[in-house]
Amino acid sequence: MLTEAGDRLLVHAETIEDALNAACNVSEQQHALSGSVRIVTPDGFGAFLLAPGLGPLRSKHPDLTLEIMTSSQKSSFTTREFDIAVVLLEPSPRAVWSRPLLGYTLGLYASREYLARYPEIKTVEDLHAHTLIFYVDETLDIDPLRIMSEILPGYSAKIQINNITGHWKATAAGLGIAPLPSYIGDADENLVRVLPGEVEVRRTYWIVVPRGLLRLPRVRAAAELIQAIALEHSTDD
């Protein structure tokens, strides 16, 4: 663990390292991009928006390696361990560049099969008679995703899965009702919005890049792609 003095020195050391990286990679400005870019992102954004949208960058720069690391938990990564991050909390400006990336809506979704088999849902209180699907309580440490208390105070999901792909698959299989981003729920024709307009939670993704890495053409290209993907889905805003 760094001492207090070491922690104060870290930002200066990182700036020096970033400058050296930029100098070593100046040739990227003259040629097709190569090397790697590591992107840390929430599982929903990474799996459902970012991964399917990589085509344009791959076509233009086939020698560029893109590393996507997704997680539903609070990231313990330092700025030394990612080139770009997409986060759910506005970051501290210390040593990073950041911008709001995409506003989106979380709503409740269920399959048509599930809704046909179980009692009708007319109010939020009716949800107590149904199975909810969400993250594992004890591993969820991102405040913006602790939304169950906003929907049903005191209620714990009966099916708990540590990634949003699991939530979607379990919901599509008719196992229960899940809070899903609209860019997932609305895209699945088998799913139906439950209590639309009444149960709705707004959240925002932020894009974060260590300041020194903005000089690297490969990092800038990946950041521009991420912002273009977000713009395509900005109707959720």
PDB file of C-alpha atoms in Angstrom:
ATOM      1  CA  MET A   1       0.000   0.000   0.000  1.00  0.00           C
ATOM      2  CA  LEU A   2       1.232   3.490  -0.814  1.00  0.00           C
ATOM      3  CA  THR A   3       2.034   5.863   2.009  1.00  0.00           C
ATOM      4  CA  GLU A   4       0.274   9.235   2.082  1.00  0.00           C
ATOM      5  CA  ALA A   5       3.349  10.845   0.523  1.00  0.00           C
ATOM      6  CA  GLY A   6       3.469   8.153  -2.156  1.00  0.00           C
ATOM      7  CA  ASP A   7      -0.167   8.722  -2.996  1.00  0.00           C
ATOM      8  CA  ARG A   8       0.485  12.457  -3.484  1.00  0.00           C
ATOM      9  CA  LEU A   9       3.419  11.610  -5.762  1.00  0.00           C
ATOM     10  CA  LEU A  10       1.427   9.071  -7.821  1.00  0.00           C
ATOM     11  CA  VAL A  11      -0.390  11.597  -9.997  1.00  0.00           C
ATOM     12  CA  HIS A  12       2.926  13.164 -11.044  1.00  0.00           C
ATOM     13  CA  ALA A  13       4.464   9.761 -11.786  1.00  0.00           C
ATOM     14  CA  GLU A  14       1.436   8.820 -13.889  1.00  0.00           C
ATOM     15  CA  THR A  15       1.732  12.062 -15.871  1.00  0.00           C
ATOM     16  CA  ILE A  16       5.385  11.297 -16.655  1.00  0.00           C
ATOM     17  CA  GLU A  17       4.541   7.733 -17.714  1.00  0.00           C
ATOM     18  CA  ASP A  18       1.664   8.913 -19.919  1.00  0.00           C
ATOM     19  CA  ALA A  19       3.950  11.437 -21.642  1.00  0.00           C
ATOM     20  CA  LEU A  20       6.512   8.718 -22.327  1.00  0.00           C
ATOM     21  CA  ASN A  21       3.806   6.438 -23.724  1.00  0.00           C
ATOM     22  CA  ALA A  22       2.623   9.200 -26.023  1.00  0.00           C
ATOM     23  CA  ALA A  23       6.175   9.827 -27.260  1.00  0.00           C
ATOM     24  CA  CYS A  24       6.749   6.122 -27.931  1.00  0.00           C
ATOM     25  CA  ASN A  25       3.520   5.895 -29.876  1.00  0.00           C
ATOM     26  CA  VAL A  26       3.892   9.017 -32.006  1.00  0.00           C
ATOM     27  CA  SER A  27       4.290   6.769 -35.066  1.00  0.00           C
ATOM     28  CA  GLU A  28       0.613   5.810 -34.692  1.00  0.00           C
ATOM     29  CA  GLN A  29      -0.271   9.198 -36.150  1.00  0.00           C
ATOM     30  CA  GLN A  30       1.310   8.203 -39.449  1.00  0.00           C
ATOM     31  CA  HIS A  31       0.028   4.627 -39.829  1.00  0.00           C
ATOM     32  CA  ALA A  32      -2.936   2.366 -39.190  1.00  0.00           C
ATOM     33  CA  LEU A  33      -3.448   1.967 -35.452  1.00  0.00           C
ATOM     34  CA  SER A  34      -2.039  -1.022 -33.601  1.00  0.00           C
ATOM     35  CA  GLY A  35      -1.425  -2.005 -30.016  1.00  0.00           C
ATOM     36  CA  SER A  36      -4.242  -2.467 -27.494  1.00  0.00           C
ATOM     37  CA  VAL A  37      -6.926  -0.415 -25.768  1.00  0.00           C
ATOM     38  CA  ARG A  38      -8.445  -1.692 -22.541  1.00  0.00           C
ATOM     39  CA  ILE A  39     -12.015  -0.559 -21.875  1.00  0.00           C
ATOM     40  CA  VAL A  40     -13.689  -1.114 -18.497  1.00  0.00           C
ATOM     41  CA  THR A  41     -17.482  -0.840 -18.629  1.00  0.00           C
ATOM     42  CA  PRO A  42     -20.674  -1.899 -16.833  1.00  0.00           C
ATOM     43  CA  ASP A  43     -21.921  -5.229 -18.142  1.00  0.00           C
ATOM     44  CA  GLY A  44     -25.041  -3.823 -19.805  1.00  0.00           C
ATOM     45  CA  PHE A  45     -23.254  -1.147 -21.808  1.00  0.00           C
ATOM     46  CA  GLY A  46     -20.340  -3.420 -22.674  1.00  0.00           C
ATOM     47  CA  ALA A  47     -22.345  -6.455 -23.780  1.00  0.00           C
ATOM     48  CA  PHE A  48     -25.382  -4.855 -25.415  1.00  0.00           C
ATOM     49  CA  LEU A  49     -24.068  -1.584 -26.868  1.00  0.00           C
ATOM     50  CA  LEU A  50     -20.279  -1.555 -27.094  1.00  0.00           C
ATOM     51  CA  ALA A  51     -19.470  -5.086 -28.269  1.00  0.00           C
ATOM     52  CA  PRO A  52     -22.011  -5.084 -31.148  1.00  0.00           C
ATOM     53  CA  GLY A  53     -20.779  -1.632 -32.231  1.00  0.00           C
ATOM     54  CA  LEU A  54     -17.079  -2.434 -32.681  1.00  0.00           C
ATOM     55  CA  GLY A  55     -17.363  -3.068 -36.434  1.00  0.00           C
ATOM     56  CA  PRO A  56     -16.342   0.357 -37.788  1.00  0.00           C
ATOM     57  CA  LEU A  57     -13.191   0.549 -35.661  1.00  0.00           C
ATOM     58  CA  ARG A  58     -12.223  -3.060 -36.455  1.00  0.00           C
ATOM     59  CA  SER A  59     -12.679  -2.476 -40.162  1.00  0.00           C
ATOM     60  CA  LYS A  60     -10.537   0.656 -40.157  1.00  0.00           C
ATOM     61  CA  HIS A  61      -7.819  -0.646 -37.823  1.00  0.00           C
ATOM     62  CA  PRO A  62      -7.643  -4.471 -37.984  1.00  0.00           C
ATOM     63  CA  ASP A  63      -4.323  -4.558 -36.075  1.00  0.00           C
ATOM     64  CA  LEU A  64      -5.810  -2.806 -33.056  1.00  0.00           C
ATOM     65  CA  THR A  65      -6.640  -5.066 -30.099  1.00  0.00           C
ATOM     66  CA  LEU A  66      -9.679  -4.072 -28.039  1.00  0.00           C
ATOM     67  CA  GLU A  67      -9.925  -5.473 -24.505  1.00  0.00           C
ATOM     68  CA  ILE A  68     -13.401  -5.086 -22.986  1.00  0.00           C
ATOM     69  CA  MET A  69     -13.777  -5.853 -19.279  1.00  0.00           C
ATOM     70  CA  THR A  70     -17.319  -5.740 -17.913  1.00  0.00           C
ATOM     71  CA  SER A  71     -18.509  -5.730 -14.342  1.00  0.00           C
ATOM     72  CA  SER A  72     -21.626  -4.886 -12.339  1.00  0.00           C
ATOM     73  CA  GLN A  73     -19.550  -4.125  -9.267  1.00  0.00           C
ATOM     74  CA  LYS A  74     -17.651  -1.035  -8.228  1.00  0.00           C
ATOM     75  CA  SER A  75     -14.370  -1.092 -10.106  1.00  0.00           C
ATOM     76  CA  SER A  76     -11.176  -1.289  -8.096  1.00  0.00           C
ATOM     77  CA  PHE A  77      -9.121  -0.495 -11.188  1.00  0.00           C
ATOM     78  CA  THR A  78      -6.663   2.362 -11.037  1.00  0.00           C
ATOM     79  CA  THR A  79      -5.977   4.591 -14.020  1.00  0.00           C
ATOM     80  CA  ARG A  80      -2.944   2.380 -14.696  1.00  0.00           C
ATOM     81  CA  GLU A  81      -5.246  -0.576 -15.434  1.00  0.00           C
ATOM     82  CA  PHE A  82      -7.561   0.882 -18.062  1.00  0.00           C
ATOM     83  CA  ASP A  83      -7.308   3.185 -21.040  1.00  0.00           C
ATOM     84  CA  ILE A  84     -11.017   4.084 -21.144  1.00  0.00           C
ATOM     85  CA  ALA A  85     -13.754   3.484 -18.597  1.00  0.00           C
ATOM     86  CA  VAL A  86     -17.524   3.810 -18.738  1.00  0.00           C
ATOM     87  CA  VAL A  87     -18.902   4.384 -15.239  1.00  0.00           C
ATOM     88  CA  LEU A  88     -22.199   5.087 -13.511  1.00  0.00           C
ATOM     89  CA  LEU A  89     -20.919   7.734 -11.102  1.00  0.00           C
ATOM     90  CA  GLU A  90     -19.453  11.105 -12.030  1.00  0.00           C
ATOM     91  CA  PRO A  91     -15.721  10.615 -11.433  1.00  0.00           C
ATOM     92  CA  SER A  92     -13.363  12.858  -9.545  1.00  0.00           C
ATOM     93  CA  PRO A  93     -11.527  15.135 -11.996  1.00  0.00           C
ATOM     94  CA  ARG A  94      -8.176  14.093 -10.509  1.00  0.00           C
ATOM     95  CA  ALA A  95      -5.911  13.006 -13.388  1.00  0.00           C
ATOM     96  CA  VAL A  96      -8.803  12.042 -15.691  1.00  0.00           C
ATOM     97  CA  TRP A  97     -10.867  13.538 -18.494  1.00  0.00           C
ATOM     98  CA  SER A  98     -14.583  12.713 -18.266  1.00  0.00           C
ATOM     99  CA  ARG A  99     -17.881  13.584 -19.928  1.00  0.00           C
ATOM    100  CA  PRO A 100     -21.537  12.490 -19.555  1.00  0.00           C
ATOM    101  CA  LEU A 101     -21.934   9.742 -22.148  1.00  0.00           C
ATOM    102  CA  LEU A 102     -25.513   8.462 -22.232  1.00  0.00           C
ATOM    103  CA  GLY A 103     -28.659   8.907 -20.176  1.00  0.00           C
ATOM    104  CA  TYR A 104     -30.896   5.850 -20.050  1.00  0.00           C
ATOM    105  CA  THR A 105     -34.015   4.512 -18.371  1.00  0.00           C
ATOM    106  CA  LEU A 106     -34.442   1.381 -16.247  1.00  0.00           C
ATOM    107  CA  GLY A 107     -37.926  -0.104 -16.291  1.00  0.00           C
ATOM    108  CA  LEU A 108     -39.569  -3.370 -15.283  1.00  0.00           C
ATOM    109  CA  TYR A 109     -39.945  -6.054 -17.970  1.00  0.00           C
ATOM    110  CA  ALA A 110     -41.557  -9.481 -18.116  1.00  0.00           C
ATOM    111  CA  SER A 111     -42.167 -12.019 -20.864  1.00  0.00           C
ATOM    112  CA  ARG A 112     -45.599 -12.362 -22.430  1.00  0.00           C
ATOM    113  CA  GLU A 113     -45.670 -15.950 -21.197  1.00  0.00           C
ATOM    114  CA  TYR A 114     -45.016 -14.893 -17.603  1.00  0.00           C
ATOM    115  CA  LEU A 115     -47.701 -12.212 -17.642  1.00  0.00           C
ATOM    116  CA  ALA A 116     -50.227 -14.693 -19.046  1.00  0.00           C
ATOM    117  CA  ARG A 117     -49.560 -17.204 -16.248  1.00  0.00           C
ATOM    118  CA  TYR A 118     -49.514 -14.945 -13.206  1.00  0.00           C
ATOM    119  CA  PRO A 119     -51.861 -12.384 -11.594  1.00  0.00           C
ATOM    120  CA  GLU A 120     -52.336  -9.077 -13.370  1.00  0.00           C
ATOM    121  CA  ILE A 121     -50.114  -6.208 -12.242  1.00  0.00           C
ATOM    122  CA  LYS A 122     -52.022  -2.965 -11.825  1.00  0.00           C
ATOM    123  CA  THR A 123     -50.038  -1.244  -9.060  1.00  0.00           C
ATOM    124  CA  VAL A 124     -46.566  -1.378  -7.526  1.00  0.00           C
ATOM    125  CA  GLU A 125     -48.014  -3.234  -4.542  1.00  0.00           C
ATOM    126  CA  ASP A 126     -49.064  -6.065  -6.850  1.00  0.00           C
ATOM    127  CA  LEU A 127     -45.385  -6.792  -7.436  1.00  0.00           C
ATOM    128  CA  HIS A 128     -45.174  -8.397  -3.980  1.00  0.00           C
ATOM    129  CA  ALA A 129     -46.991 -11.392  -5.438  1.00  0.00           C
ATOM    130  CA  HIS A 130     -44.412 -11.820  -8.195  1.00  0.00           C
ATOM    131  CA  THR A 131     -40.821 -12.992  -8.608  1.00  0.00           C
ATOM    132  CA  LEU A 132     -38.298 -10.223  -9.175  1.00  0.00           C
ATOM    133  CA  ILE A 133     -34.902 -10.773 -10.782  1.00  0.00           C
ATOM    134  CA  PHE A 134     -31.880  -8.595 -10.006  1.00  0.00           C
ATOM    135  CA  TYR A 135     -28.244  -8.523  -8.904  1.00  0.00           C
ATOM    136  CA  VAL A 136     -26.867 -10.510  -5.948  1.00  0.00           C
ATOM    137  CA  ASP A 137     -27.466  -8.273  -2.923  1.00  0.00           C
ATOM    138  CA  GLU A 138     -24.170  -8.839  -1.135  1.00  0.00           C
ATOM    139  CA  THR A 139     -22.002  -8.154  -4.180  1.00  0.00           C
ATOM    140  CA  LEU A 140     -23.773  -5.042  -5.419  1.00  0.00           C
ATOM    141  CA  ASP A 141     -21.767  -2.014  -4.301  1.00  0.00           C
ATOM    142  CA  ILE A 142     -22.616   0.563  -6.980  1.00  0.00           C
ATOM    143  CA  ASP A 143     -25.097   3.065  -5.540  1.00  0.00           C
ATOM    144  CA  PRO A 144     -26.814   3.865  -8.877  1.00  0.00           C
ATOM    145  CA  LEU A 145     -27.736   0.179  -9.256  1.00  0.00           C
ATOM    146  CA  ARG A 146     -29.254  -0.149  -5.797  1.00  0.00           C
ATOM    147  CA  ILE A 147     -32.646   0.563  -7.274  1.00  0.00           C
ATOM    148  CA  MET A 148     -34.745  -2.156  -5.678  1.00  0.00           C
ATOM    149  CA  SER A 149     -35.404   0.098  -2.683  1.00  0.00           C
ATOM    150  CA  GLU A 150     -36.704   2.750  -5.085  1.00  0.00           C
ATOM    151  CA  ILE A 151     -39.116   0.281  -6.665  1.00  0.00           C
ATOM    152  CA  LEU A 152     -40.139  -1.928  -3.726  1.00  0.00           C
ATOM    153  CA  PRO A 153     -38.706  -0.764  -0.369  1.00  0.00           C
ATOM    154  CA  GLY A 154     -37.739  -3.705   1.816  1.00  0.00           C
ATOM    155  CA  TYR A 155     -38.149  -6.281  -0.952  1.00  0.00           C
ATOM    156  CA  SER A 156     -35.311  -8.568  -2.025  1.00  0.00           C
ATOM    157  CA  ALA A 157     -35.213 -10.173  -5.468  1.00  0.00           C
ATOM    158  CA  LYS A 158     -35.924 -13.913  -5.333  1.00  0.00           C
ATOM    159  CA  ILE A 159     -33.658 -14.645  -8.293  1.00  0.00           C
ATOM    160  CA  GLN A 160     -30.270 -12.953  -7.975  1.00  0.00           C
ATOM    161  CA  ILE A 161     -27.730 -13.068 -10.811  1.00  0.00           C
ATOM    162  CA  ASN A 162     -24.461 -11.140 -10.947  1.00  0.00           C
ATOM    163  CA  ASN A 163     -24.767  -9.902 -14.548  1.00  0.00           C
ATOM    164  CA  ILE A 164     -27.404  -8.221 -16.661  1.00  0.00           C
ATOM    165  CA  THR A 165     -27.259 -10.812 -19.436  1.00  0.00           C
ATOM    166  CA  GLY A 166     -28.472 -13.316 -16.859  1.00  0.00           C
ATOM    167  CA  HIS A 167     -31.298 -10.978 -15.837  1.00  0.00           C
ATOM    168  CA  TRP A 168     -32.382 -10.666 -19.466  1.00  0.00           C
ATOM    169  CA  LYS A 169     -32.192 -14.397 -20.185  1.00  0.00           C
ATOM    170  CA  ALA A 170     -34.080 -15.328 -17.013  1.00  0.00           C
ATOM    171  CA  THR A 171     -36.778 -12.758 -17.789  1.00  0.00           C
ATOM    172  CA  ALA A 172     -37.103 -13.940 -21.384  1.00  0.00           C
ATOM    173  CA  ALA A 173     -37.450 -17.517 -20.081  1.00  0.00           C
ATOM    174  CA  GLY A 174     -40.517 -16.479 -18.070  1.00  0.00           C
ATOM    175  CA  LEU A 175     -38.966 -16.811 -14.617  1.00  0.00           C
ATOM    176  CA  GLY A 176     -39.950 -13.381 -13.325  1.00  0.00           C
ATOM    177  CA  ILE A 177     -39.809  -9.616 -13.684  1.00  0.00           C
ATOM    178  CA  ALA A 178     -36.536  -7.675 -13.951  1.00  0.00           C
ATOM    179  CA  PRO A 179     -35.443  -4.037 -14.019  1.00  0.00           C
ATOM    180  CA  LEU A 180     -33.695  -3.698 -17.397  1.00  0.00           C
ATOM    181  CA  PRO A 181     -32.322  -0.746 -19.337  1.00  0.00           C
ATOM    182  CA  SER A 182     -34.755   0.220 -22.074  1.00  0.00           C
ATOM    183  CA  TYR A 183     -32.083  -0.447 -24.693  1.00  0.00           C
ATOM    184  CA  ILE A 184     -32.301  -4.121 -23.671  1.00  0.00           C
ATOM    185  CA  GLY A 185     -35.961  -4.540 -22.774  1.00  0.00           C
ATOM    186  CA  ASP A 186     -37.445  -2.580 -25.677  1.00  0.00           C
ATOM    187  CA  ALA A 187     -35.261  -4.427 -28.189  1.00  0.00           C
ATOM    188  CA  ASP A 188     -36.701  -7.830 -27.213  1.00  0.00           C
ATOM    189  CA  GLU A 189     -40.091  -8.336 -28.856  1.00  0.00           C
ATOM    190  CA  ASN A 190     -40.944 -11.080 -26.366  1.00  0.00           C
ATOM    191  CA  LEU A 191     -40.721  -8.704 -23.408  1.00  0.00           C
ATOM    192  CA  VAL A 192     -43.403  -6.306 -22.188  1.00  0.00           C
ATOM    193  CA  ARG A 193     -42.900  -3.187 -20.057  1.00  0.00           C
ATOM    194  CA  VAL A 194     -44.591  -3.540 -16.670  1.00  0.00           C
ATOM    195  CA  LEU A 195     -46.176  -0.449 -15.091  1.00  0.00           C
ATOM    196  CA  PRO A 196     -44.807   1.910 -17.758  1.00  0.00           C
ATOM    197  CA  GLY A 197     -44.610   5.506 -16.598  1.00  0.00           C
ATOM    198  CA  GLU A 198     -45.086   4.473 -12.977  1.00  0.00           C
ATOM    199  CA  VAL A 199     -41.868   2.510 -12.419  1.00  0.00           C
ATOM    200  CA  GLU A 200     -38.970   4.278 -14.104  1.00  0.00           C
ATOM    201  CA  VAL A 201     -35.437   4.970 -12.892  1.00  0.00           C
ATOM    202  CA  ARG A 202     -33.071   7.349 -14.706  1.00  0.00           C
ATOM    203  CA  ARG A 203     -29.320   6.807 -14.792  1.00  0.00           C
ATOM    204  CA  THR A 204     -26.312   8.227 -16.691  1.00  0.00           C
ATOM    205  CA  TYR A 205     -23.162   6.636 -18.060  1.00  0.00           C
ATOM    206  CA  TRP A 206     -19.923   8.669 -17.978  1.00  0.00           C
ATOM    207  CA  ILE A 207     -16.843   8.151 -20.160  1.00  0.00           C
ATOM    208  CA  VAL A 208     -13.458   8.461 -18.406  1.00  0.00           C
ATOM    209  CA  VAL A 209      -9.945   8.590 -19.874  1.00  0.00           C
ATOM    210  CA  PRO A 210      -6.678   9.207 -17.981  1.00  0.00           C
ATOM    211  CA  ARG A 211      -5.587  12.640 -19.164  1.00  0.00           C
ATOM    212  CA  GLY A 212      -2.216  11.601 -20.545  1.00  0.00           C
ATOM    213  CA  LEU A 213      -3.742   8.827 -22.656  1.00  0.00           C
ATOM    214  CA  LEU A 214      -5.879  11.273 -24.622  1.00  0.00           C
ATOM    215  CA  ARG A 215      -2.730  11.974 -26.648  1.00  0.00           C
ATOM    216  CA  LEU A 216      -2.636   8.411 -27.969  1.00  0.00           C
ATOM    217  CA  PRO A 217      -4.386   8.070 -31.347  1.00  0.00           C
ATOM    218  CA  ARG A 218      -5.602   4.541 -30.593  1.00  0.00           C
ATOM    219  CA  VAL A 219      -7.218   5.672 -27.330  1.00  0.00           C
ATOM    220  CA  ARG A 220      -8.801   8.700 -29.000  1.00  0.00           C
ATOM    221  CA  ALA A 221     -10.180   6.478 -31.783  1.00  0.00           C
ATOM    222  CA  ALA A 222     -11.747   4.072 -29.291  1.00  0.00           C
ATOM    223  CA  ALA A 223     -13.179   6.933 -27.217  1.00  0.00           C
ATOM    224  CA  GLU A 224     -14.702   8.476 -30.341  1.00  0.00           C
ATOM    225  CA  LEU A 225     -16.291   5.134 -31.227  1.00  0.00           C
ATOM    226  CA  ILE A 226     -17.811   4.807 -27.745  1.00  0.00           C
ATOM    227  CA  GLN A 227     -19.266   8.316 -27.979  1.00  0.00           C
ATOM    228  CA  ALA A 228     -20.671   7.565 -31.442  1.00  0.00           C
ATOM    229  CA  ILE A 229     -22.341   4.402 -30.130  1.00  0.00           C
ATOM    230  CA  ALA A 230     -23.854   6.389 -27.264  1.00  0.00           C
ATOM    231  CA  LEU A 231     -25.133   9.013 -29.700  1.00  0.00           C
ATOM    232  CA  GLU A 232     -26.944   6.309 -31.675  1.00  0.00           C
ATOM    233  CA  HIS A 233     -28.876   5.377 -28.517  1.00  0.00           C
ATOM    234  CA  SER A 234     -29.408   8.916 -27.231  1.00  0.00           C
ATOM    235  CA  THR A 235     -33.166   8.647 -27.799  1.00  0.00           C
ATOM    236  CA  ASP A 236     -33.207   7.040 -24.332  1.00  0.00           C
ATOM    237  CA  ASP A 237     -31.996  10.352 -22.892  1.00  0.00           C
TER     238      ASP A 237
END
